[in-house]
Amino acid sequence: MLLIPCPYCGKRNECEFIYGGPVGAKRPDPNAVNDAEWVEYLTVTPNPQGPVQEKWWHARGCGEWLVIWRDTRTHDIMEAPDDAT
Amino acid sequence: MQKYSVLSLARNAFSGHRNWSPAWRSPPLKNRYDVVVIGAGGHGLATAYYLAKEFGITDVAVLERGWLGGGNIARNTVTIRSNYMRDESIPFYVKSVAMFEGLTHELNFNMMHSKRTMVDVVQTWPKLRELRRRQLVMDIYGSTYEQITSEELRRRIPALTGGGPDARLPVICGMVHTDAGVNRHDAVAWGYARAADARGVEIHQQTAVQSLLRSRHGTIEGVETNRGTIRANKVVVAVSGHTTTLTETAGLKLPLRTMNLTAFVSEPVQPLVDVIVNCPDSGFYFSQSDKGEMVIGGAPDMGQSFRRDIKQHVFEDTVTAMLSLFPSFKKLKLMRQWGGHLDISHDASPIMDQTDIAGLFVTAGWWGGYKAIPAGGLTLAHLVAKGEPHPLMASFTMDRFRHLDFVMEAGTTTAR
Ligand SMILES: Cc1cc2nc3c(=O)[nH]c(=O)nc-3n(C[C@H](O)[C@H](O)[C@H](O)COP(=O)(O)OP(=O)(O)OC[C@H]3O[C@@H](n4cnc5c(N)ncnc54)[C@H](O)[C@@H]3O)c2cc1C
Ligand SMILES: [Zn+2]
């Protein structure tokens, strides 16, 4: 079980949240990138054994959307990606 | 290969079962092969078998970091079905289901195949609409789907006593897929391994591939393992949830994410349910094993994961949903739970292709890919041997991403 830090409610049980998907790359200007880069932006998400950045929605709580870094090996939630052990 | 039969069983019984020959050899590891297959799961072993059998390519090594058949093939709930949605998918799965039905004979290994039908318990109108849509496409390709009333549904599954008119989600009707079945997952892994070995394929366990090696020209050259460098001009990545971990060692990014899917079983009980029951609106499915255990699955963990434990609230959600429809299951003791790393692609369809790195092949995105093992192995072997996609899998290459022509597949997951 994750204890997800909500800026308003503090650390709350994961079952109060809905997963909102990974935080993707910033949308590039489609005219400024080539086809391969555009396809990569649309389809590829980082899939590391390590920290990923993701969105969660405190749906069964205050309703806030938030972003966390979480280690896919341990489920540890960290402040920044290089905090991973 | 020593043939398994009533006669060989009798003969070996008389000699106290001391003279069975090993099902596969453990040969010394060479430093070069024509083809290296990474991963001795269902897809890797089936690919190796069909490479040897259909295409006469026998200088093949299957490298497995753990033990043969210890990955997801040992962790899945063995539902074999073809009730998918897309014109691209259904013929592929129809073929795979048919190949599974003939596999005992093909491999001379008892798969204990039980074609027992899958029944979907429908509790919402949007789900019924989606399944009806699937039915229309399945009709075209000779897969079976048929709607039954809730009375008929309860007659077929007497233990389904919840979901009445006062329930939050009353049962609306059922959808019946008679082609579906279950079989014995160990037999699939061992059967393919034994038959591939008999045709000259080498299987090397405890051999972990650490990185992929590329030549000066960028093509694949071999793999680095904990037992040294192994060269091959063709390398097949068949490692399920670990695909991107490996391809990134060669600088290749793929539209795949790894997630943890879990399952659990109850204590064995008397025969109670003789079909596979799938409850997509409630979010769980189960079947009863030959031993009598209820084999139960729910939704995957939210978010990417390389952990294999079950999360308490995923477990609770699944059990709560199950008890709402099957209240008598409250008496069941649960015995074991586990998870597995699966990768799912951007459009939820599999990826089978030769990659941008010449000679490097991947078979990935196998969410619910147990049912796909025979057809996946056969068609990938075709691609590796001939350099051309097999017609049944031509839609599952990377081209669909290049052209933003996704094969979105709603039939990939059962539970939700
Ligand atoms: C809980 C659960 C329930 C499921 N239920 C169903 C179902 O009902 N029906 C269905 O069709 N599918 C189901 N699946 C999915 C199915 O199990 C997988 O799609 C399928 O097994 C994946 O293919 P595989 O057998 O080749 O994978 P695996 O058996 O995982 O094989 C991959 C192998 O690669 C090895 N490997 C990984 N990295 C390396 C490396 N670096 N070097 C060497 N070897 C390596 C692994 O050790 C593993 O043995 C389920 C999965 C889970 C987890
Ligand atoms: Zn909150």
XYZ file of C-alpha atoms and ligand atoms in Angstrom:
555
model
C 0.000 0.000 0.000
C 1.211 3.485 -0.810
C 0.928 6.448 1.550
C 0.570 9.253 -0.943
C 1.414 12.770 0.257
C -1.464 15.126 -0.525
C -0.563 18.797 -0.065
C -3.842 19.371 1.796
C -4.559 16.091 3.586
C -1.061 14.802 4.354
C -0.099 11.164 3.767
C -3.203 9.213 2.789
C -3.891 5.578 1.871
C -3.542 4.839 -1.831
C -7.100 3.472 -1.987
C -8.397 7.074 -1.690
C -6.612 7.962 -4.943
C -7.078 7.265 -8.623
C -3.982 6.805 -10.718
C -3.717 9.497 -13.373
C -0.992 8.051 -15.577
C 2.669 8.846 -16.057
C 3.881 12.406 -16.487
C 4.944 12.441 -20.102
C 7.444 14.598 -21.919
C 6.443 18.163 -22.739
C 4.419 18.354 -25.936
C 6.772 19.529 -28.677
C 5.715 21.760 -31.527
C 4.685 19.105 -34.106
C 6.189 21.207 -36.884
C 9.514 21.542 -35.140
C 10.228 17.797 -34.695
C 10.689 14.999 -37.218
C 8.243 12.094 -37.544
C 10.220 9.732 -35.337
C 10.434 12.278 -32.535
C 6.725 13.000 -32.821
C 5.846 9.290 -32.630
C 8.152 8.881 -29.656
C 6.471 11.773 -27.876
C 3.026 10.271 -28.514
C 3.730 6.644 -27.660
C 6.811 6.154 -25.470
C 6.832 6.597 -21.699
C 9.943 5.941 -19.606
C 9.733 2.423 -18.127
C 12.685 2.228 -15.734
C 13.383 -0.094 -12.849
C 13.622 3.002 -10.715
C 11.926 6.376 -10.276
C 8.933 7.323 -12.421
C 6.966 10.549 -12.268
C 3.214 10.118 -12.143
C -0.091 11.880 -11.513
C -2.561 10.878 -8.825
C -6.009 12.238 -8.072
C -7.214 12.425 -4.475
C -10.701 11.539 -5.702
C -12.007 10.069 -2.441
C -10.503 12.924 -0.469
C -10.084 16.602 -1.238
C -10.105 16.227 -5.043
C -6.575 17.552 -5.571
C -4.406 16.375 -8.485
C -0.778 15.859 -7.563
C 2.484 14.589 -8.986
C 4.890 12.217 -7.252
C 8.127 10.401 -7.976
C 7.820 6.691 -7.144
C 10.380 3.908 -7.406
C 8.930 1.028 -9.477
C 11.088 -1.531 -7.623
C 10.165 -0.595 -4.056
C 7.093 1.711 -4.306
C 9.060 4.248 -2.239
C 7.783 7.753 -2.832
C 10.539 10.347 -3.037
C 10.982 14.060 -3.386
C 13.153 13.883 -6.480
C 14.271 11.128 -8.868
C 17.861 11.051 -7.589
C 16.678 10.235 -4.062
C 16.270 6.605 -5.165
C 18.374 4.079 -3.299
C 12.947 -38.025 -27.511
C 11.483 -40.762 -25.346
C 7.827 -40.997 -26.343
C 5.282 -40.747 -23.524
C 2.517 -43.368 -23.829
C 0.627 -45.973 -21.827
C 3.335 -48.455 -22.810
C 6.250 -46.276 -21.676
C 4.382 -45.573 -18.449
C 3.886 -49.279 -17.809
C 7.489 -50.115 -18.690
C 8.846 -47.438 -16.357
C 6.465 -48.418 -13.590
C 7.968 -51.924 -13.667
C 11.471 -50.519 -13.279
C 10.411 -48.324 -10.356
C 10.469 -45.113 -12.437
C 14.272 -45.055 -12.279
C 14.907 -45.153 -16.029
C 13.024 -42.194 -17.463
C 15.380 -40.179 -19.626
C 15.625 -36.448 -18.815
C 13.060 -34.327 -20.694
C 15.818 -32.029 -21.990
C 19.619 -32.001 -22.015
C 21.998 -29.613 -20.257
C 24.681 -29.185 -22.926
C 27.782 -26.998 -22.536
C 27.242 -23.365 -23.550
C 28.833 -22.451 -26.903
C 30.003 -18.955 -27.747
C 28.064 -18.689 -31.026
C 24.631 -19.721 -32.303
C 22.562 -18.891 -35.375
C 19.773 -17.619 -33.162
C 19.733 -16.662 -29.484
C 16.327 -16.500 -27.809
C 16.288 -14.628 -24.486
C 13.729 -15.947 -22.006
C 12.526 -19.530 -21.500
C 8.888 -18.588 -20.955
C 6.071 -19.665 -23.224
C 6.884 -17.321 -26.079
C 10.636 -17.964 -26.081
C 10.301 -21.755 -25.954
C 7.510 -21.863 -28.554
C 9.519 -19.640 -30.900
C 12.541 -21.926 -30.559
C 10.415 -25.010 -31.160
C 8.794 -23.669 -34.334
C 12.126 -22.323 -35.619
C 13.420 -25.894 -35.488
C 10.275 -27.687 -36.558
C 8.835 -25.447 -39.258
C 11.954 -23.758 -40.574
C 14.771 -26.247 -39.895
C 16.773 -23.710 -37.849
C 18.196 -25.802 -35.031
C 21.380 -23.972 -33.987
C 19.340 -22.096 -31.395
C 20.037 -21.326 -27.737
C 17.306 -20.278 -25.318
C 18.870 -18.319 -22.453
C 16.956 -18.111 -19.182
C 18.154 -16.164 -16.173
C 16.126 -18.211 -13.672
C 14.628 -21.584 -14.335
C 12.655 -22.708 -17.361
C 8.978 -21.866 -17.041
C 9.382 -19.839 -13.841
C 8.218 -16.472 -15.187
C 4.717 -15.376 -16.014
C 3.940 -18.694 -17.632
C 4.007 -20.114 -14.096
C 2.056 -17.177 -12.648
C -0.926 -16.787 -14.928
C -4.504 -17.966 -14.608
C -4.438 -20.022 -17.850
C -7.523 -18.570 -19.514
C -7.381 -19.389 -23.227
C -9.926 -17.466 -25.309
C -10.447 -15.523 -28.533
C -13.176 -13.022 -27.626
C -11.233 -9.978 -28.755
C -12.530 -6.920 -30.592
C -10.332 -6.051 -33.547
C -10.290 -7.622 -37.007
C -6.506 -7.804 -36.569
C -6.664 -9.688 -33.267
C -9.450 -12.229 -33.556
C -7.997 -14.417 -36.351
C -4.687 -14.528 -34.479
C -6.326 -15.714 -31.246
C -8.678 -18.120 -33.055
C -5.553 -19.748 -34.499
C -3.824 -19.824 -31.122
C -6.820 -21.402 -29.370
C -7.014 -24.067 -32.086
C -3.279 -24.761 -31.782
C -3.644 -25.139 -28.000
C -6.394 -27.708 -28.544
C -4.012 -29.820 -30.627
C -0.933 -29.257 -28.489
C -1.083 -32.486 -26.450
C -0.777 -34.411 -29.686
C 1.722 -32.034 -31.290
C 4.158 -32.176 -28.358
C 3.346 -35.666 -27.004
C 2.776 -34.073 -23.599
C -0.543 -34.076 -21.759
C -1.729 -30.456 -21.594
C -4.880 -31.431 -19.649
C -6.741 -29.080 -21.929
C -10.242 -28.402 -20.671
C -12.423 -26.550 -23.145
C -14.919 -25.458 -20.557
C -16.415 -22.176 -21.887
C -16.088 -18.691 -20.445
C -19.147 -16.820 -19.245
C -19.130 -13.036 -18.810
C -21.466 -11.718 -16.146
C -22.736 -8.399 -17.524
C -23.836 -5.741 -15.004
C -23.773 -2.482 -16.959
C -25.224 -1.400 -20.301
C -21.985 0.105 -21.659
C -20.247 -3.231 -21.074
C -23.065 -5.083 -22.821
C -22.731 -2.716 -25.772
C -18.978 -3.318 -25.916
C -19.382 -7.109 -25.773
C -22.147 -7.025 -28.428
C -19.783 -5.069 -30.623
C -17.126 -7.699 -30.082
C -19.669 -10.393 -30.934
C -20.407 -8.803 -34.315
C -16.721 -8.858 -35.250
C -16.133 -12.310 -33.769
C -18.986 -13.705 -35.907
C -16.986 -12.743 -38.987
C -13.933 -14.732 -37.914
C -15.618 -17.845 -36.519
C -15.118 -17.177 -32.826
C -18.110 -17.820 -30.577
C -20.062 -15.323 -28.481
C -23.687 -15.667 -27.505
C -25.908 -13.656 -25.185
C -27.944 -15.510 -22.553
C -30.575 -14.242 -20.105
C -29.802 -13.735 -16.448
C -32.055 -16.734 -15.621
C -30.024 -18.951 -17.935
C -26.843 -17.482 -16.481
C -27.894 -18.368 -12.924
C -28.918 -21.852 -14.051
C -25.439 -22.417 -15.480
C -23.628 -20.918 -12.478
C -25.697 -21.819 -9.394
C -23.138 -20.250 -7.040
C -23.954 -16.851 -8.578
C -26.549 -15.752 -6.024
C -25.655 -12.046 -5.692
C -26.345 -9.236 -8.149
C -30.142 -9.404 -7.659
C -32.599 -6.611 -8.484
C -31.697 -4.659 -5.325
C -27.944 -4.848 -5.821
C -25.932 -1.773 -6.774
C -25.140 -3.455 -10.103
C -27.894 -5.987 -10.860
C -26.921 -8.752 -13.285
C -28.284 -7.893 -16.740
C -27.347 -10.961 -18.782
C -24.479 -13.253 -19.673
C -22.212 -13.627 -22.696
C -21.007 -17.146 -23.464
C -17.721 -17.886 -25.247
C -17.668 -21.643 -25.838
C -14.175 -21.693 -27.380
C -12.548 -20.756 -24.089
C -10.661 -23.231 -21.958
C -7.919 -23.771 -19.430
C -4.949 -26.128 -19.389
C -1.818 -26.886 -17.405
C 0.792 -24.139 -17.673
C 3.775 -26.260 -16.588
C 2.977 -28.752 -19.325
C 3.088 -25.973 -21.929
C 6.551 -24.848 -20.802
C 7.914 -28.369 -20.330
C 6.264 -29.729 -23.475
C 7.717 -27.039 -25.727
C 11.109 -27.305 -23.988
C 11.266 -31.076 -24.439
C 10.137 -30.994 -28.058
C 12.502 -28.126 -28.944
C 15.400 -29.913 -27.236
C 14.631 -33.080 -29.208
C 15.099 -31.077 -32.413
C 18.482 -29.741 -31.340
C 17.603 -26.507 -29.546
C 19.731 -25.880 -26.442
C 18.135 -24.506 -23.285
C 20.465 -22.800 -20.834
C 19.028 -21.956 -17.443
C 20.730 -19.676 -14.886
C 22.010 -17.655 -17.834
C 21.052 -14.001 -17.483
C 21.481 -11.657 -20.407
C 22.955 -8.407 -19.105
C 23.100 -6.424 -22.333
C 22.643 -6.625 -26.083
C 25.737 -6.241 -28.257
C 25.744 -4.220 -31.475
C 28.302 -4.378 -34.253
C 30.111 -1.393 -35.764
C 27.324 -1.207 -38.351
C 24.673 -1.031 -35.678
C 23.320 -4.529 -36.266
C 22.914 -7.046 -33.470
C 25.990 -9.108 -32.765
C 25.133 -11.090 -29.673
C 24.538 -10.809 -25.966
C 26.582 -10.331 -22.808
C 25.623 -12.820 -20.082
C 26.743 -13.780 -16.584
C 28.433 -16.741 -18.328
C 30.275 -14.692 -20.930
C 29.692 -13.300 -24.402
C 27.521 -15.246 -26.817
C 27.461 -14.215 -30.467
C 24.525 -14.493 -32.846
C 23.325 -12.498 -35.823
C 19.733 -12.966 -34.759
C 18.573 -12.309 -31.208
C 14.983 -12.669 -30.027
C 13.880 -10.809 -26.885
C 11.060 -12.810 -25.221
C 11.339 -11.631 -21.624
C 7.810 -10.378 -20.938
C 7.853 -7.432 -18.465
C 11.617 -6.935 -18.819
C 11.644 -6.045 -22.512
C 12.534 -2.381 -22.175
C 15.169 -3.124 -19.521
C 16.998 -5.170 -22.140
C 16.342 -3.173 -25.309
C 17.521 0.010 -23.622
C 20.962 -1.567 -23.224
C 21.128 -1.207 -27.022
C 19.603 2.270 -27.019
C 16.197 1.138 -28.232
C 13.062 2.686 -26.700
C 9.733 0.890 -27.081
C 6.147 1.967 -26.352
C 5.773 -0.447 -23.432
C 5.045 -0.083 -19.743
C 5.570 -2.761 -17.094
C 2.892 -3.459 -14.512
C 2.208 -5.987 -11.796
C -0.790 -8.272 -12.212
C -1.717 -10.540 -9.339
C -3.797 -13.630 -8.644
C -4.656 -15.837 -5.693
C -6.148 -19.277 -5.025
C -8.463 -20.741 -2.427
C -8.285 -24.072 -0.677
C -9.590 -26.948 -2.830
C -13.327 -27.602 -2.611
C -15.843 -29.922 -4.309
C -16.679 -29.174 -7.965
C -18.766 -26.006 -7.868
C -18.281 -24.028 -11.069
C -17.572 -25.743 -14.389
C -16.963 -22.663 -16.556
C -14.527 -19.741 -16.424
C -16.474 -16.884 -14.829
C -15.538 -13.334 -15.828
C -17.176 -10.347 -14.152
C -15.809 -7.324 -16.003
C -18.083 -4.762 -14.356
C -17.228 -5.906 -10.848
C -13.570 -6.407 -11.712
C -12.681 -10.051 -11.088
C -12.652 -13.452 -12.756
C -12.085 -17.028 -11.630
C -12.147 -20.662 -12.587
C -11.941 -23.852 -10.566
C -8.788 -25.879 -11.074
C -8.780 -29.652 -11.481
C -7.563 -29.830 -7.879
C -10.657 -27.898 -6.793
C -9.032 -24.555 -5.952
C -10.699 -21.342 -7.036
C -8.126 -19.477 -9.134
C -9.012 -15.796 -8.821
C -7.743 -12.667 -10.539
C -8.571 -8.980 -10.340
C -7.305 -5.663 -11.627
C -3.601 -4.839 -12.011
C -1.842 -2.520 -9.562
C -2.214 1.123 -10.462
C 0.927 2.512 -12.070
C 4.103 0.912 -13.373
C 5.692 -1.709 -11.156
C 8.541 -4.169 -10.979
C 7.289 -5.640 -7.708
C 5.544 -8.990 -7.593
C 3.630 -8.804 -4.320
C -0.104 -8.240 -4.127
C -1.219 -4.911 -2.710
C -3.616 -5.226 0.193
C -6.250 -2.940 -1.286
C -6.144 -4.643 -4.711
C -6.692 -7.902 -2.886
C -9.528 -6.424 -0.788
C -11.228 -4.850 -3.811
C -11.167 -8.150 -5.667
C -12.499 -10.148 -2.735
C -15.232 -7.576 -1.994
C -16.356 -7.614 -5.617
C -16.358 -11.394 -5.662
C -18.413 -11.693 -2.474
C -21.029 -9.300 -3.843
C -21.822 -11.812 -6.597
C -20.741 -15.057 -4.894
C -21.595 -14.537 -1.202
C -21.095 -18.221 -0.364
C -17.368 -17.822 -1.186
C -17.071 -16.085 2.176
C -16.396 -19.543 3.613
C -13.412 -20.159 1.335
C -9.948 -19.996 2.858
C -7.443 -18.286 0.599
C -4.138 -20.122 0.323
C -1.600 -18.365 -1.881
C -1.182 -15.105 -3.765
C 1.431 -13.868 -6.218
C 2.121 -11.365 -8.985
C 3.942 -11.123 -12.283
C 5.586 -8.399 -14.371
C 3.715 -7.842 -17.603
C 4.302 -5.210 -20.218
C 1.466 -3.507 -22.006
C 1.946 -1.531 -25.184
C 0.645 1.913 -25.990
C -2.455 0.516 -27.756
C -2.819 -2.692 -25.686
C -1.958 -4.932 -28.650
C 1.203 -7.056 -28.761
C 4.389 -6.024 -30.541
C 6.143 -8.644 -32.661
C 8.755 -7.295 -35.009
C 12.301 -6.969 -36.160
C 13.385 -3.716 -34.535
C 15.336 -0.759 -35.921
C 18.416 -2.752 -34.891
C 18.841 -5.291 -37.707
C 18.747 -8.856 -36.384
C 17.063 -7.879 -33.100
C 13.525 -9.233 -32.774
C 11.064 -8.580 -29.973
C 7.892 -10.284 -28.878
C 6.335 -8.108 -26.191
C 3.245 -6.390 -24.896
C 1.816 -9.763 -23.940
C -0.749 -8.704 -21.456
C -2.902 -11.832 -21.400
C -0.350 -13.503 -23.610
C -0.573 -17.051 -22.292
C -3.330 -17.825 -24.783
C -1.071 -16.425 -27.508
C 1.888 -18.727 -26.941
C 1.369 -21.216 -29.824
C 0.446 -18.655 -32.491
C 2.945 -16.140 -31.111
C 5.758 -18.697 -31.312
C 4.809 -19.896 -34.775
C 4.438 -16.448 -36.324
C 7.556 -15.029 -34.676
C 9.587 -18.018 -35.879
C 8.281 -17.246 -39.363
C 9.465 -13.641 -39.084
C 12.887 -14.642 -37.741
C 13.377 -17.321 -40.392
C 12.041 -15.458 -43.415
C 12.481 -11.811 -42.508
C 8.838 -11.226 -43.456
C 5.942 -10.970 -41.029
C 3.526 -13.887 -40.982
C 0.122 -12.681 -42.299
C -1.531 -13.403 -38.918
C 0.770 -10.982 -37.105
C 1.530 -8.397 -39.751
C -0.690 -5.906 -37.930
C 1.324 -6.252 -34.735
C 4.599 -4.813 -36.025
C 5.984 -1.392 -35.052
C 4.657 0.094 -38.282
C 1.363 0.879 -36.607
C 3.103 3.318 -34.276
C 5.142 4.871 -37.091
C 1.905 5.563 -38.962
C -0.125 6.392 -35.836
C -2.519 3.663 -36.911
C -2.990 2.043 -33.497
C -4.643 -1.353 -32.990
C -6.544 -0.369 -29.833
C -7.736 -3.579 -28.263
C -10.481 -3.623 -25.635
C -10.339 -7.415 -25.373
C -6.838 -7.531 -23.900
C -7.838 -7.455 -20.252
C -10.636 -9.578 -18.877
C -11.247 -8.028 -15.508
C -11.732 -4.425 -16.580
C -1.471 -12.975 -12.442
C -1.430 -13.190 -13.933
C -2.525 -13.744 -14.579
C -2.514 -13.944 -15.956
N -3.575 -14.564 -16.542
C -3.563 -14.834 -17.864
C -4.629 -15.559 -18.456
O -5.574 -15.978 -17.771
N -4.602 -15.780 -19.803
C -3.570 -15.344 -20.576
O -3.604 -15.545 -21.782
N -2.502 -14.683 -20.023
C -2.479 -14.426 -18.692
N -1.405 -13.769 -18.120
C -0.328 -13.273 -18.986
C 0.717 -14.335 -19.350
O 1.198 -14.958 -18.191
C 1.883 -13.659 -20.086
O 1.389 -12.840 -21.122
C 2.831 -14.661 -20.722
O 3.181 -15.685 -19.836
C 4.074 -13.898 -21.156
O 4.863 -14.649 -22.026
P 5.974 -15.703 -21.543
O 5.330 -16.954 -21.113
O 6.941 -15.820 -22.648
O 6.620 -14.906 -20.298
P 7.504 -15.432 -19.082
O 7.087 -16.775 -18.620
O 7.530 -14.329 -18.086
O 8.930 -15.597 -19.763
C 9.929 -14.615 -19.800
C 11.201 -15.235 -19.277
O 12.285 -14.352 -19.521
C 13.195 -14.478 -18.449
N 14.072 -13.303 -18.446
C 13.746 -12.026 -18.119
N 14.827 -11.230 -18.230
C 15.856 -12.017 -18.653
C 17.232 -11.775 -18.945
N 17.758 -10.551 -18.840
N 17.989 -12.816 -19.349
C 17.467 -14.076 -19.455
N 16.169 -14.359 -19.192
C 15.380 -13.342 -18.787
C 12.286 -14.587 -17.234
O 12.978 -15.155 -16.145
C 11.160 -15.458 -17.762
O 11.355 -16.832 -17.496
C -1.380 -13.549 -16.728
C -0.280 -13.005 -16.078
C -0.280 -12.824 -14.692
C 0.936 -12.243 -14.039
Zn -6.212 15.522 -0.412
